Amino acid sequence: IEDAIYASQIYYDSVAILVYDANDDKFVLLYSRRHAWNSASRKLIATFQNLTVMLRRLFPERFCGIQNGCKEVVIPIASGDYPHVKPTDCLRNQRNDQPCAKPFMTKAPILQFGSVFVKMNMYPNIVAMPMPERSHLVCFRQYVNNHQVCKELGQDLVYGDDLGINWDELIPQVMWRGTDFGYLGNIYPGWEQPKYSDITTGELSSDFRFRGKIPVNKFGKHRAALATLEKNYSKLVPRWQGVVLTALALKDAERARADGAPLPII
């Protein structure tokens, strides 16, 4: 347990120690009083609830109580949209030549139930795991319990084999979902999130103001706003970049429909 606690010190919150207490034959989650409690912490609780159920179902011989010869198990776990690690120059500069927290690299891996960094050498002991959401970790639990694929990965998805569609026959289209992570502002301080300063004029704040005559009708305003956002695409935070791509895809679809072309199946 000392290794697990030591390794978890790279986090500023949303990390805990999962302990299997063989004496009482139960799982316990240890969370530091020094860490804040936030939305990511609630995801940590959901992770604990789902993970412990699966561990018992999949490895009954390992979690059977001390009277049956089972021993204590200790696993550091973390959750949230991204690893809540303490900010360092290594993280800000996205260095990849050495670990960002080498003194804390122990034998204990940290299971991160959420996204991890693309450059895995920065934190090699952080292991990516499924998000504690309905279509991710909860689906894993459902399959472990009854060997059935959850609705989110079954009937709600359309597969090419079901429709007889090949990859080359697909119409290019954008389907987007994303989150603007808090740490991105430290790495890319130039990114912005535009806001309408006056919906009646269509003006946008900062450098995103529409230059030229303001259109009278709302459709003209929408086109003007999209043109302005597209022009400043590289300055936008990821979520707004996704909005622009989706809006452009919708515009292409409307143009295709006007020309009599078939719309893609979404």
GROMACS .gro file of C-alpha atoms in nm:
model
  266
    1ILE     CA    1   0.000   0.000   0.000
    2GLU     CA    2   0.297   0.231   0.054
    3ASP     CA    3   0.388   0.207  -0.316
    4ALA     CA    4   0.029   0.283  -0.416
    5ILE     CA    5   0.007   0.592  -0.194
    6TYR     CA    6   0.347   0.714  -0.309
    7ALA     CA    7   0.260   0.677  -0.677
    8SER     CA    8  -0.069   0.865  -0.633
    9GLN     CA    9   0.112   1.180  -0.517
   10ILE     CA   10   0.144   1.297  -0.879
   11TYR     CA   11  -0.231   1.381  -0.865
   12TYR     CA   12  -0.380   1.690  -0.702
   13ASP     CA   13  -0.723   1.523  -0.669
   14SER     CA   14  -0.956   1.257  -0.815
   15VAL     CA   15  -0.727   0.967  -0.726
   16ALA     CA   16  -0.793   0.703  -0.462
   17ILE     CA   17  -0.664   0.372  -0.331
   18LEU     CA   18  -0.888   0.071  -0.389
   19VAL     CA   19  -0.826  -0.186  -0.116
   20TYR     CA   20  -0.962  -0.537  -0.090
   21ASP     CA   21  -0.980  -0.612   0.283
   22ALA     CA   22  -0.948  -0.989   0.302
   23ASN     CA   23  -1.026  -0.992   0.674
   24ASP     CA   24  -1.376  -0.851   0.619
   25ASP     CA   25  -1.405  -0.976   0.259
   26LYS     CA   26  -1.499  -0.633   0.125
   27PHE     CA   27  -1.367  -0.352  -0.093
   28VAL     CA   28  -1.277  -0.012   0.054
   29LEU     CA   29  -1.197   0.316  -0.126
   30LEU     CA   30  -0.946   0.546   0.044
   31TYR     CA   31  -0.958   0.914  -0.059
   32SER     CA   32  -0.722   1.180   0.078
   33ARG     CA   33  -0.869   1.456   0.295
   34ARG     CA   34  -0.621   1.692   0.129
   35HIS     CA   35  -0.789   1.650  -0.209
   36ALA     CA   36  -1.088   1.851  -0.327
   37TRP     CA   37  -1.422   1.683  -0.396
   38ASN     CA   38  -1.561   1.764  -0.743
   39SER     CA   39  -1.743   1.614  -1.043
   40ALA     CA   40  -1.443   1.394  -1.123
   41SER     CA   41  -1.464   1.253  -0.771
   42ARG     CA   42  -1.820   1.139  -0.840
   43LYS     CA   43  -1.688   0.956  -1.146
   44LEU     CA   44  -1.433   0.797  -0.915
   45ILE     CA   45  -1.715   0.660  -0.698
   46ALA     CA   46  -1.892   0.523  -1.009
   47THR     CA   47  -1.565   0.359  -1.112
   48PHE     CA   48  -1.528   0.196  -0.770
   49GLN     CA   49  -1.885   0.064  -0.775
   50ASN     CA   50  -1.859  -0.089  -1.122
   51LEU     CA   51  -1.501  -0.216  -1.097
   52THR     CA   52  -1.548  -0.401  -0.769
   53VAL     CA   53  -1.855  -0.583  -0.901
   54MET     CA   54  -1.658  -0.700  -1.206
   55LEU     CA   55  -1.357  -0.805  -0.999
   56ARG     CA   56  -1.571  -1.033  -0.784
   57ARG     CA   57  -1.751  -1.181  -1.084
   58LEU     CA   58  -1.437  -1.242  -1.291
   59PHE     CA   59  -1.194  -1.346  -1.016
   60PRO     CA   60  -1.394  -1.514  -0.737
   61GLU     CA   61  -1.092  -1.722  -0.642
   62ARG     CA   62  -0.891  -1.403  -0.574
   63PHE     CA   63  -1.155  -1.222  -0.365
   64CYS     CA   64  -1.281  -1.491  -0.130
   65GLY     CA   65  -1.190  -1.376   0.221
   66ILE     CA   66  -0.890  -1.457   0.437
   67GLN     CA   67  -1.056  -1.772   0.568
   68ASN     CA   68  -1.035  -1.915   0.215
   69GLY     CA   69  -0.675  -1.814   0.163
   70CYS     CA   70  -0.730  -1.482  -0.020
   71LYS     CA   71  -0.500  -1.189   0.055
   72GLU     CA   72  -0.522  -0.810   0.050
   73VAL     CA   73  -0.517  -0.631  -0.288
   74VAL     CA   74  -0.427  -0.264  -0.334
   75ILE     CA   75  -0.485  -0.074  -0.661
   76PRO     CA   76  -0.450   0.303  -0.719
   77ILE     CA   77  -0.738   0.425  -0.937
   78ALA     CA   78  -0.819   0.768  -1.081
   79SER     CA   79  -1.100   0.910  -1.286
   80GLY     CA   80  -1.218   1.223  -1.465
   81ASP     CA   81  -1.208   1.346  -1.822
   82TYR     CA   82  -0.830   1.375  -1.797
   83PRO     CA   83  -0.560   1.286  -1.540
   84HIS     CA   84  -0.568   1.547  -1.262
   85VAL     CA   85  -0.191   1.548  -1.227
   86LYS     CA   86  -0.002   1.832  -1.067
   87PRO     CA   87   0.115   2.094  -1.322
   88THR     CA   88   0.486   2.085  -1.404
   89ASP     CA   89   0.713   2.235  -1.670
   90CYS     CA   90   0.737   1.888  -1.820
   91LEU     CA   91   0.358   1.878  -1.862
   92ARG     CA   92   0.334   2.232  -1.999
   93ASN     CA   93   0.609   2.166  -2.252
   94GLN     CA   94   0.473   1.818  -2.333
   95ARG     CA   95   0.816   1.661  -2.302
   96ASN     CA   96   0.844   1.304  -2.415
   97ASP     CA   97   1.209   1.224  -2.353
   98GLN     CA   98   1.164   1.134  -1.986
   99PRO     CA   99   0.882   1.083  -1.731
  100CYS     CA  100   0.732   1.401  -1.589
  101ALA     CA  101   0.726   1.257  -1.237
  102LYS     CA  102   1.017   1.012  -1.236
  103PRO     CA  103   1.062   1.005  -0.854
  104PHE     CA  104   0.706   0.871  -0.824
  105MET     CA  105   0.749   0.591  -1.078
  106THR     CA  106   0.696   0.287  -0.856
  107LYS     CA  107   0.582  -0.070  -0.910
  108ALA     CA  108   0.223   0.043  -0.864
  109PRO     CA  109   0.041   0.139  -1.188
  110ILE     CA  110  -0.244   0.389  -1.164
  111LEU     CA  111  -0.560   0.285  -1.349
  112GLN     CA  112  -0.700   0.604  -1.505
  113PHE     CA  113  -1.068   0.558  -1.589
  114GLY     CA  114  -1.079   0.830  -1.852
  115SER     CA  115  -0.852   0.988  -2.111
  116VAL     CA  116  -0.474   0.981  -2.076
  117PHE     CA  117  -0.198   1.178  -2.246
  118VAL     CA  118  -0.106   1.087  -2.603
  119LYS     CA  119   0.263   1.098  -2.511
  120MET     CA  120   0.255   0.802  -2.277
  121ASN     CA  121   0.622   0.838  -2.177
  122MET     CA  122   0.525   1.148  -1.978
  123TYR     CA  123   0.342   0.932  -1.723
  124PRO     CA  124   0.422   0.568  -1.810
  125ASN     CA  125   0.259   0.429  -1.495
  126ILE     CA  126  -0.083   0.581  -1.580
  127VAL     CA  127  -0.290   0.317  -1.763
  128ALA     CA  128  -0.593   0.416  -1.971
  129MET     CA  129  -0.919   0.247  -1.871
  130PRO     CA  130  -1.285   0.287  -1.983
  131MET     CA  131  -1.474   0.600  -1.881
  132PRO     CA  132  -1.723   0.539  -1.596
  133GLU     CA  133  -2.014   0.624  -1.825
  134ARG     CA  134  -2.317   0.433  -1.951
  135SER     CA  135  -2.167   0.346  -2.290
  136HIS     CA  136  -1.825   0.251  -2.150
  137LEU     CA  137  -1.754   0.099  -1.808
  138VAL     CA  138  -2.121   0.033  -1.733
  139CYS     CA  139  -2.145  -0.164  -2.058
  140PHE     CA  140  -1.848  -0.373  -1.946
  141ARG     CA  141  -2.025  -0.446  -1.618
  142GLN     CA  142  -2.347  -0.542  -1.796
  143TYR     CA  143  -2.162  -0.786  -2.020
  144VAL     CA  144  -1.981  -0.940  -1.724
  145ASN     CA  145  -2.313  -0.986  -1.541
  146ASN     CA  146  -2.531  -1.132  -1.818
  147HIS     CA  147  -2.314  -1.165  -2.132
  148GLN     CA  148  -2.535  -0.921  -2.320
  149VAL     CA  149  -2.413  -0.622  -2.523
  150CYS     CA  150  -2.561  -0.301  -2.384
  151LYS     CA  151  -2.807  -0.096  -2.587
  152GLU     CA  152  -2.557   0.185  -2.644
  153LEU     CA  153  -2.317  -0.051  -2.825
  154GLY     CA  154  -2.588  -0.262  -2.986
  155GLN     CA  155  -2.918  -0.137  -3.119
  156ASP     CA  156  -2.820   0.233  -3.111
  157LEU     CA  157  -2.530   0.185  -3.354
  158VAL     CA  158  -2.548   0.116  -3.726
  159TYR     CA  159  -2.289  -0.116  -3.878
  160GLY     CA  160  -2.195  -0.132  -4.245
  161ASP     CA  161  -2.245  -0.508  -4.263
  162ASP     CA  162  -2.608  -0.468  -4.152
  163LEU     CA  163  -2.682  -0.231  -4.441
  164GLY     CA  164  -2.454  -0.385  -4.703
  165ILE     CA  165  -2.243  -0.068  -4.721
  166ASN     CA  166  -1.869  -0.076  -4.789
  167TRP     CA  167  -1.622   0.180  -4.657
  168ASP     CA  168  -1.564   0.333  -5.002
  169GLU     CA  169  -1.938   0.395  -5.039
  170LEU     CA  170  -1.967   0.614  -4.731
  171ILE     CA  171  -2.033   0.985  -4.778
  172PRO     CA  172  -1.773   1.200  -4.592
  173GLN     CA  173  -1.946   1.351  -4.292
  174VAL     CA  174  -1.867   1.484  -3.946
  175MET     CA  175  -1.996   1.331  -3.624
  176TRP     CA  176  -1.842   1.506  -3.327
  177ARG     CA  177  -1.848   1.510  -2.951
  178GLY     CA  178  -1.587   1.652  -2.720
  179THR     CA  179  -1.491   1.832  -2.402
  180ASP     CA  180  -1.267   2.135  -2.349
  181PHE     CA  181  -1.031   2.011  -2.080
  182GLY     CA  182  -0.919   2.260  -1.820
  183TYR     CA  183  -0.547   2.204  -1.874
  184LEU     CA  184  -0.563   2.307  -2.243
  185GLY     CA  185  -0.571   2.674  -2.148
  186ASN     CA  186  -0.228   2.639  -1.987
  187ILE     CA  187  -0.077   2.464  -2.289
  188TYR     CA  188  -0.246   2.675  -2.558
  189PRO     CA  189  -0.320   3.018  -2.402
  190GLY     CA  190  -0.402   3.161  -2.746
  191TRP     CA  191  -0.714   2.949  -2.791
  192GLU     CA  192  -1.043   3.132  -2.742
  193GLN     CA  193  -1.411   3.058  -2.692
  194PRO     CA  194  -1.625   3.307  -2.887
  195LYS     CA  195  -1.949   3.439  -2.744
  196TYR     CA  196  -2.228   3.642  -2.899
  197SER     CA  197  -2.199   3.993  -2.755
  198ASP     CA  198  -2.521   4.103  -2.921
  199ILE     CA  199  -2.750   3.846  -3.083
  200THR     CA  200  -2.937   4.121  -3.269
  201THR     CA  201  -2.628   4.241  -3.453
  202GLY     CA  202  -2.452   3.907  -3.490
  203GLU     CA  203  -2.129   4.052  -3.353
  204LEU     CA  204  -1.883   3.820  -3.184
  205SER     CA  205  -1.643   3.911  -2.909
  206SER     CA  206  -1.266   3.959  -2.934
  207ASP     CA  207  -1.119   3.897  -3.283
  208PHE     CA  208  -1.432   3.715  -3.390
  209ARG     CA  209  -1.633   4.028  -3.472
  210PHE     CA  210  -1.805   4.013  -3.807
  211ARG     CA  211  -1.650   4.262  -4.047
  212GLY     CA  212  -1.892   4.410  -4.295
  213LYS     CA  213  -2.262   4.481  -4.331
  214ILE     CA  214  -2.473   4.288  -4.082
  215PRO     CA  215  -2.730   4.065  -4.260
  216VAL     CA  216  -3.094   4.140  -4.181
  217ASN     CA  217  -3.243   3.788  -4.164
  218LYS     CA  218  -3.136   3.519  -3.918
  219PHE     CA  219  -3.015   3.282  -4.190
  220GLY     CA  220  -2.781   3.549  -4.319
  221LYS     CA  221  -2.655   3.607  -3.966
  222HIS     CA  222  -2.589   3.237  -3.924
  223ARG     CA  223  -2.391   3.224  -4.247
  224ALA     CA  224  -2.195   3.535  -4.148
  225ALA     CA  225  -2.118   3.390  -3.805
  226LEU     CA  226  -2.005   3.061  -3.958
  227ALA     CA  227  -1.783   3.241  -4.208
  228THR     CA  228  -1.621   3.439  -3.924
  229LEU     CA  229  -1.567   3.127  -3.713
  230GLU     CA  230  -1.424   2.937  -4.008
  231LYS     CA  231  -1.181   3.220  -4.076
  232ASN     CA  232  -1.061   3.208  -3.714
  233TYR     CA  233  -1.072   2.827  -3.688
  234SER     CA  234  -0.714   2.790  -3.561
  235LYS     CA  235  -0.787   3.022  -3.265
  236LEU     CA  236  -1.085   2.821  -3.141
  237VAL     CA  237  -1.090   2.578  -2.850
  238PRO     CA  238  -1.153   2.214  -2.960
  239ARG     CA  239  -1.524   2.219  -2.879
  240TRP     CA  240  -1.583   2.521  -3.101
  241GLN     CA  241  -1.369   2.367  -3.375
  242GLY     CA  242  -1.608   2.073  -3.359
  243VAL     CA  243  -1.904   2.311  -3.384
  244VAL     CA  244  -1.756   2.468  -3.698
  245LEU     CA  245  -1.691   2.128  -3.861
  246THR     CA  246  -2.044   2.014  -3.780
  247ALA     CA  247  -2.197   2.335  -3.917
  248LEU     CA  248  -1.993   2.306  -4.237
  249ALA     CA  249  -2.103   1.945  -4.277
  250LEU     CA  250  -2.466   2.052  -4.236
  251LYS     CA  251  -2.416   2.319  -4.500
  252ASP     CA  252  -2.268   2.062  -4.738
  253ALA     CA  253  -2.562   1.830  -4.672
  254GLU     CA  254  -2.813   2.105  -4.746
  255ARG     CA  255  -2.632   2.183  -5.070
  256ALA     CA  256  -2.632   1.816  -5.166
  257ARG     CA  257  -3.004   1.788  -5.092
  258ALA     CA  258  -3.074   2.093  -5.311
  259ASP     CA  259  -2.885   1.924  -5.593
  260GLY     CA  260  -3.088   1.603  -5.548
  261ALA     CA  261  -2.803   1.398  -5.403
  262PRO     CA  262  -2.881   1.142  -5.128
  263LEU     CA  263  -2.804   1.242  -4.772
  264PRO     CA  264  -2.577   1.024  -4.555
  265ILE     CA  265  -2.732   0.792  -4.299
  266ILE     CA  266  -2.657   0.914  -3.946
   0.00000   0.00000   0.00000
